[in-house]
Short mmCIF file of C-alpha atoms in Angstrom, two decimals:
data_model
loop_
_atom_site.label_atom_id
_atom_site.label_comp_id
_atom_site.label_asym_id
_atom_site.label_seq_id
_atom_site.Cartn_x
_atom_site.Cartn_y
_atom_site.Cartn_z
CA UNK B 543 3.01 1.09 8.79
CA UNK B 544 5.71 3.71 8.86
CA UNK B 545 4.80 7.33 7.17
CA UNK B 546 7.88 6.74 5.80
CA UNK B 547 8.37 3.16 4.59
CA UNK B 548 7.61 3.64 0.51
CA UNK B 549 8.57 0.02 0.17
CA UNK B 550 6.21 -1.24 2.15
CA UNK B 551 3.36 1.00 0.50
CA UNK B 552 5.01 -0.44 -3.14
CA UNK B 553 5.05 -4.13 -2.10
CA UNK B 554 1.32 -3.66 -0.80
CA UNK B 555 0.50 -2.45 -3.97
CA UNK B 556 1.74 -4.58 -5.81
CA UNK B 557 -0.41 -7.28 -4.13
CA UNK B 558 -3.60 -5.26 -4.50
CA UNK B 559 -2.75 -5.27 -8.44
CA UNK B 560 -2.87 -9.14 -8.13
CA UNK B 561 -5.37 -9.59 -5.97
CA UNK B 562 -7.49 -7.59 -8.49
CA UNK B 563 -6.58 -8.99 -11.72
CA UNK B 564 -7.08 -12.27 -10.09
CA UNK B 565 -10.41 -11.42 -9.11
CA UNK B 566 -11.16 -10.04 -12.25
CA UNK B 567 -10.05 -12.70 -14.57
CA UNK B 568 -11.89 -15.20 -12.01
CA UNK B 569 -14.96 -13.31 -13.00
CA UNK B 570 -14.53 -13.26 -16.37
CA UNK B 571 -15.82 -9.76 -16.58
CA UNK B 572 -14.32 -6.27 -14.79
CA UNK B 573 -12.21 -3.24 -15.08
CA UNK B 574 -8.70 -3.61 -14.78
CA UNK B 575 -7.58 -0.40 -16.18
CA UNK B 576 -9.03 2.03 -13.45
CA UNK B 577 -8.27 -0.44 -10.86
CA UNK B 578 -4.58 -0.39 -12.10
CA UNK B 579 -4.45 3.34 -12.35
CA UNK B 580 -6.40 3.74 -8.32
CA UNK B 581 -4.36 1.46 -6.71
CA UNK B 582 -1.71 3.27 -5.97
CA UNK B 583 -3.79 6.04 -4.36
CA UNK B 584 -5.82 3.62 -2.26
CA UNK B 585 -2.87 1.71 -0.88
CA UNK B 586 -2.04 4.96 0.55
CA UNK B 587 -5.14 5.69 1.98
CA UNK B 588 -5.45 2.67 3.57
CA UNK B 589 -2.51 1.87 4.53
CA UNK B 590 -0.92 5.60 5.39
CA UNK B 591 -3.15 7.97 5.73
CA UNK B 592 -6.56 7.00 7.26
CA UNK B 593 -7.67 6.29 11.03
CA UNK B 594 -9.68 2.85 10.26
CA UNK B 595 -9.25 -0.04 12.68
CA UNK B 596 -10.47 -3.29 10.18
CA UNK B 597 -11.56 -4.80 13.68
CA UNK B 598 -13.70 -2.36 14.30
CA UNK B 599 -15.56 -1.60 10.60
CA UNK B 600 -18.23 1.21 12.47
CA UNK B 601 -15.51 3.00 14.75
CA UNK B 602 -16.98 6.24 16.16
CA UNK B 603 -14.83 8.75 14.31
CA UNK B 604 -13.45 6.76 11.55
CA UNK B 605 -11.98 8.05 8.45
CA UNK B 606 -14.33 7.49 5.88
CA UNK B 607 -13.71 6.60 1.69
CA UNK B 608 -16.09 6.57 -1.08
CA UNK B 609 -15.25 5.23 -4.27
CA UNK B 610 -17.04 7.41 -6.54
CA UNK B 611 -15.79 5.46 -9.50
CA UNK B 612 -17.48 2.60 -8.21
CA UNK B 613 -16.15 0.21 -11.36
CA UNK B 614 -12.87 0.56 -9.44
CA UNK B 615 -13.86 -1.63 -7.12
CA UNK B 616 -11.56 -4.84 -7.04
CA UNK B 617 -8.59 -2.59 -6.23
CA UNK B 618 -10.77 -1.46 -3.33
CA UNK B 619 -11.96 -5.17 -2.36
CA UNK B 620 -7.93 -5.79 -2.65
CA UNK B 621 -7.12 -3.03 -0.31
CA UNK B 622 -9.57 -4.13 2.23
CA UNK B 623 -8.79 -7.55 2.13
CA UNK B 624 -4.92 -6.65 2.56
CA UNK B 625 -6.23 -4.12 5.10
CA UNK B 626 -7.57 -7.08 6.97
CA UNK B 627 -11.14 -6.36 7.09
CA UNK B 628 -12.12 -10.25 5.27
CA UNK B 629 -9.75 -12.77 3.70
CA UNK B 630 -8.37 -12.14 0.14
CA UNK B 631 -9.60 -15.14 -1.02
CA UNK B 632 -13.08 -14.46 -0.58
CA UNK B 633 -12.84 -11.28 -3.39
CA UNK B 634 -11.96 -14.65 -5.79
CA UNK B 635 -15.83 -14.56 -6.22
CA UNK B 636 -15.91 -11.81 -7.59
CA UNK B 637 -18.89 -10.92 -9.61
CA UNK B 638 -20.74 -14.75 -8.83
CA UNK B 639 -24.04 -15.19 -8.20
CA UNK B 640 -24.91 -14.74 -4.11
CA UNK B 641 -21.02 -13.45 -3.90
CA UNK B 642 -20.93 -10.21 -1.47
CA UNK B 643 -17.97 -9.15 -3.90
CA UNK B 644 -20.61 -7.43 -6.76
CA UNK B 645 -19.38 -4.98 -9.31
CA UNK B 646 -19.95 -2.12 -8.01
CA UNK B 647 -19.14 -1.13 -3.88
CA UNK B 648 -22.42 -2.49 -1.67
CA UNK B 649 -22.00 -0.99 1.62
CA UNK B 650 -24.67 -3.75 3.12
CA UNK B 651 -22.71 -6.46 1.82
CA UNK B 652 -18.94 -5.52 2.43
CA UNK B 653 -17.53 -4.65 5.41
CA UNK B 654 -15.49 -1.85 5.09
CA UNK B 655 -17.52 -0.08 2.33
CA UNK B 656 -18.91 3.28 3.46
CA UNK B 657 -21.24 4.13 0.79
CA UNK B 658 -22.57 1.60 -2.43
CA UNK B 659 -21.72 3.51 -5.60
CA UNK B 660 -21.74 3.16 -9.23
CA UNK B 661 -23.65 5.71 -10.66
CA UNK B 662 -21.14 8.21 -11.85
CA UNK B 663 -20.96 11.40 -9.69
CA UNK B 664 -23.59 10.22 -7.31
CA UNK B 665 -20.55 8.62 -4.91
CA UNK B 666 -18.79 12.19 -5.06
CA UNK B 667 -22.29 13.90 -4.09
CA UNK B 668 -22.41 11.59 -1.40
CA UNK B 669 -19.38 12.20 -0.06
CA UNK B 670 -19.79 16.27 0.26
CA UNK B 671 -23.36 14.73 2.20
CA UNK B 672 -21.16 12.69 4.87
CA UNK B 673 -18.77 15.38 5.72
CA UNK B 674 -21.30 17.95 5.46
CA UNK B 675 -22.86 15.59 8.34
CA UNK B 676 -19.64 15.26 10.12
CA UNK B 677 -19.74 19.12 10.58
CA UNK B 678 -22.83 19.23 11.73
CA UNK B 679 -22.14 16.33 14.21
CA UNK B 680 -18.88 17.93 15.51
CA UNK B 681 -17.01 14.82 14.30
CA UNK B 682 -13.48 14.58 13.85
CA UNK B 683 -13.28 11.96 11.10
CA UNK B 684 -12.32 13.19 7.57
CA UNK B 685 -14.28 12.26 4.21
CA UNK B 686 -12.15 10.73 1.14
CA UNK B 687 -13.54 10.73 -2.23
CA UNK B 688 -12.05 8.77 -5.32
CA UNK B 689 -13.22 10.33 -8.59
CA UNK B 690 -12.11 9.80 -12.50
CA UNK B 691 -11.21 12.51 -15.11
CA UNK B 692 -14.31 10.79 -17.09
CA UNK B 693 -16.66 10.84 -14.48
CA UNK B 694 -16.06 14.17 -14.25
CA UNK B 695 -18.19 14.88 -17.14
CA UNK B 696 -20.98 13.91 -14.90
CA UNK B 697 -23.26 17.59 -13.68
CA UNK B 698 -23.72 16.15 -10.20
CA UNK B 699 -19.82 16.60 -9.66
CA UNK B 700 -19.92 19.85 -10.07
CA UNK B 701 -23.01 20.63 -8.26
CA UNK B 702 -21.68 19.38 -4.97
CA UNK B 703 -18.29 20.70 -5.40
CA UNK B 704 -20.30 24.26 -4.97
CA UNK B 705 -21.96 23.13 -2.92
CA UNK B 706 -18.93 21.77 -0.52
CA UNK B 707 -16.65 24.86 -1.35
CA UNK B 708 -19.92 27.18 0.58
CA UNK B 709 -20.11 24.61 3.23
CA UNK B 710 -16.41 25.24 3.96
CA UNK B 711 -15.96 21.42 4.05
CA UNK B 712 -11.99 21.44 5.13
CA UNK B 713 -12.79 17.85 6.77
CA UNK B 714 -13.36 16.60 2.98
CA UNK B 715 -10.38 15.43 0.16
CA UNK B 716 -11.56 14.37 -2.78
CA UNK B 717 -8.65 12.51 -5.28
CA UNK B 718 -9.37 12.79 -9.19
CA UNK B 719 -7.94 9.49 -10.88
CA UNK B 720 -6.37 12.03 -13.99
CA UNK B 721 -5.46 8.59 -16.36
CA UNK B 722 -6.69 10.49 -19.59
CA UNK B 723 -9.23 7.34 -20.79
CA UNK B 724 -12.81 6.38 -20.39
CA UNK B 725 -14.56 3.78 -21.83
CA UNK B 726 -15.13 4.85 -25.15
CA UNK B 727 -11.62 6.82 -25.35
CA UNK B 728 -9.68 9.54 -24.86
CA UNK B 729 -11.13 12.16 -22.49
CA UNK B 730 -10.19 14.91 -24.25
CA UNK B 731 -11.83 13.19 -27.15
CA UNK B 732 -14.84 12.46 -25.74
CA UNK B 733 -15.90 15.50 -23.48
CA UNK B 734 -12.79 17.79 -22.60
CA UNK B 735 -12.48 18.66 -18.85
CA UNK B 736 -8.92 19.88 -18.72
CA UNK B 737 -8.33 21.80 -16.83
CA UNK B 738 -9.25 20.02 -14.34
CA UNK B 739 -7.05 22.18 -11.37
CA UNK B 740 -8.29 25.48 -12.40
CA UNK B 741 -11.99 24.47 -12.14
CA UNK B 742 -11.63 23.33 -9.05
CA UNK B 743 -10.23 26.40 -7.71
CA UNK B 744 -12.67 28.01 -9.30
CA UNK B 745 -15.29 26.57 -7.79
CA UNK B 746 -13.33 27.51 -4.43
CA UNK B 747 -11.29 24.47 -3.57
CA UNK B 748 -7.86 23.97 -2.14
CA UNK B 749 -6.14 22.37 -5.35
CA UNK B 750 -2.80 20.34 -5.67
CA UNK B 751 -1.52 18.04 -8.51
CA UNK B 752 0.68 15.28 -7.89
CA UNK B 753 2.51 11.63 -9.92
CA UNK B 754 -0.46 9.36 -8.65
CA UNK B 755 2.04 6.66 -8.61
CA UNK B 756 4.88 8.67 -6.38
CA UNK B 757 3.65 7.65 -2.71
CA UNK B 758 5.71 10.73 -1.29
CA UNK B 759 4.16 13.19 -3.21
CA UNK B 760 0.65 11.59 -2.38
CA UNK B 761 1.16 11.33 1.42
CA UNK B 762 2.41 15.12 1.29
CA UNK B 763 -0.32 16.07 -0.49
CA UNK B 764 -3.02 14.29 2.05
CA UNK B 765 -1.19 15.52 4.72
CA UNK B 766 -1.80 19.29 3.28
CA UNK B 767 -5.07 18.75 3.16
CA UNK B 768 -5.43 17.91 6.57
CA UNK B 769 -4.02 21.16 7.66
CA UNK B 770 -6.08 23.64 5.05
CA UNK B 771 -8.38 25.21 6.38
CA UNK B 772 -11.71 26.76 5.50
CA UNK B 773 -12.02 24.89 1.88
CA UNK B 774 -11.81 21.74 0.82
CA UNK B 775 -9.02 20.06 -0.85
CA UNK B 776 -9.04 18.17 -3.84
CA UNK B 777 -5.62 16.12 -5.25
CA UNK B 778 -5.43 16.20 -8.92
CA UNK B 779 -3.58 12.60 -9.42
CA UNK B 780 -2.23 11.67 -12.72
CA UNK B 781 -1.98 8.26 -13.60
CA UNK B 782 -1.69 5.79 -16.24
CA UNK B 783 -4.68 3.58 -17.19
CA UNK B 784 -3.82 -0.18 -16.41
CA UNK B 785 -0.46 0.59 -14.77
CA UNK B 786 2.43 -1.71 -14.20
CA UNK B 787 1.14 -4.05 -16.81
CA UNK B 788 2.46 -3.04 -20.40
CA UNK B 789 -0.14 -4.57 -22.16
CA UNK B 790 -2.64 -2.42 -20.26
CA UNK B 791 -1.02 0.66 -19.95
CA UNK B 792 -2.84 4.00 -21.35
CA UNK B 793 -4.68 1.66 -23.55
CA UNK B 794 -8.79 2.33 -23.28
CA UNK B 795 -9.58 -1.22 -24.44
CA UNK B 796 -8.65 -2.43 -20.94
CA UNK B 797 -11.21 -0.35 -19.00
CA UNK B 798 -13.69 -3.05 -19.01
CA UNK B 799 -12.30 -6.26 -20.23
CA UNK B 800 -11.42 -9.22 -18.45
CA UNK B 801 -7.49 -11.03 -19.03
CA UNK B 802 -7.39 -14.47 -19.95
CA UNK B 803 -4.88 -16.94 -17.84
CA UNK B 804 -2.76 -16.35 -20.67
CA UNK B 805 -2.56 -12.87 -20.25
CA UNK B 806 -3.20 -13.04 -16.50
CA UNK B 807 -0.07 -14.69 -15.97
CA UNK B 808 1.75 -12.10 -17.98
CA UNK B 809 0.31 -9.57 -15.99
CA UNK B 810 1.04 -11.25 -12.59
CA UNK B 811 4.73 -11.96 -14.00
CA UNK B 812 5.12 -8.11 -14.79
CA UNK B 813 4.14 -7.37 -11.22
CA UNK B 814 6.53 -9.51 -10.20
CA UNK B 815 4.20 -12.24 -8.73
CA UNK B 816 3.90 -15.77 -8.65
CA UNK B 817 1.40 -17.56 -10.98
#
């Protein structure tokens, strides 16, 4: 895909939207809201920014992802399967019994996973472990971390950002989902971690804050992380929590609930999709 072709990007988003909401209301069980609110970020990764070859799931050298917040996952499952690493249709079992599709990311069931997550914070941690590795291996490929503003209340976060600021880990980019909500709320209401830039570059990172639903702005902002230097880079993002669907939108009720076909098809109908 062109670096340049936004609509492209937008209509592939759009279908990992679907593909998720379909998934999830298949399951009867999920979380919409965060996958609404990522997908806009991992479209771009997938389909913009990374060096992945969906042929090839263990290239030497690939660009590697790790969805820290791991409940995320059917936009992730979406990307992939738009990506062309397994059928879409397959994600539609979603959450079954004996489906590969679980929950949370299993990189032994998936292909295309890098690391199984779930845990909050412990997929971040992870991440600052694989390009840490990467260093020491002399390997070119770059680390990508997806992270929420919740999660963020988690002490392992902020124990590997040290520790990837001292490591001087310039090959690493770590994305914070900004939407505002967590399960039980309001971040701000729950535990405040505004603001979320200036901790960062306190704790010596390479900060920028961009619309997480304005591909230019994200694909200049990955693309400035690639060239920085010395420290690591992470993208403040803010989104909206169940975006594109006005029912969801900004509304913390749809972080782990299931739609009905009822409100599926409104969904899917907002998005501009066939039912």
């Amino acid at each position: 895909m062109s670096k340049t072709n936004y609509a492209e990007l937008t209509e592939t988003a759009r279908r990992v939207r679907i593909d998720a909401l379909k998934a999830i209301a298949a399951a009867g069980s999920g979380h919409p809201g965060g996958s609404l609110s990522a997908a806009d970020i991992i479209t771009t990764l997938y389909f913009n920014v990374m060096n992945i070859d969906p042929r090839d799931p263990q290239m030497e050298d690939r660009d590697k992802f790790v969805l820290s917040k791991g409940h995320a996952v059917p936009a992730l499952y979406a990307a992939l399967g738009e990506r062309g690493f397994f059928p879409v249709e397959d994600m539609m079992t979603l959450r079954k019994i004996d489906s590969p599709f679980q929950g949370h990311p299993n990189m032994r069931k998936v292909p295309g996973i890098e690391m199984s997550t779930g845990s909050l914070g412990q997929g971040f941690a992870a991440a600052v472990g694989m390009a840490t590795a990467n260093k020491i291996d002399g390997k070119d490929g770059r680390v990508f971390v997806l992270t929420g503003d919740g999660e963020l209340q988690e002490g392992i976060i902020w124990e590997a950002a040290m520790s990837a600021a001292h490591r001087k880990l310039d090959n690493l980019t770590a994305v914070v989902d900004l939407n505002g909500l967590q399960i039980d709320g309001r971040v701000d209401d729950v535990m405040k971690v505004r603001p979320v830039e200036g901790k960062f570059r306190r704790f010596g990172w390479n900060t920028l804050s961009v619309d997480g639903h304005s591909f230019p702005e994200l694909i200049e902002a990955f693309e400035s992380a690639r060239h920085t230097k010395g420290v690591p880079t992470v993208i403040i993002a803010n989104t909206v929590k169940g975006k594109g669907v006005s029912f969801m939108e900004d509304q913390a009720g749809w972080h782990g609930k299931a739609p009905d076909q009822e409100q599926l098809a409104q969904a899917i109908s907002e998005l501009g999709g066939d039912n």
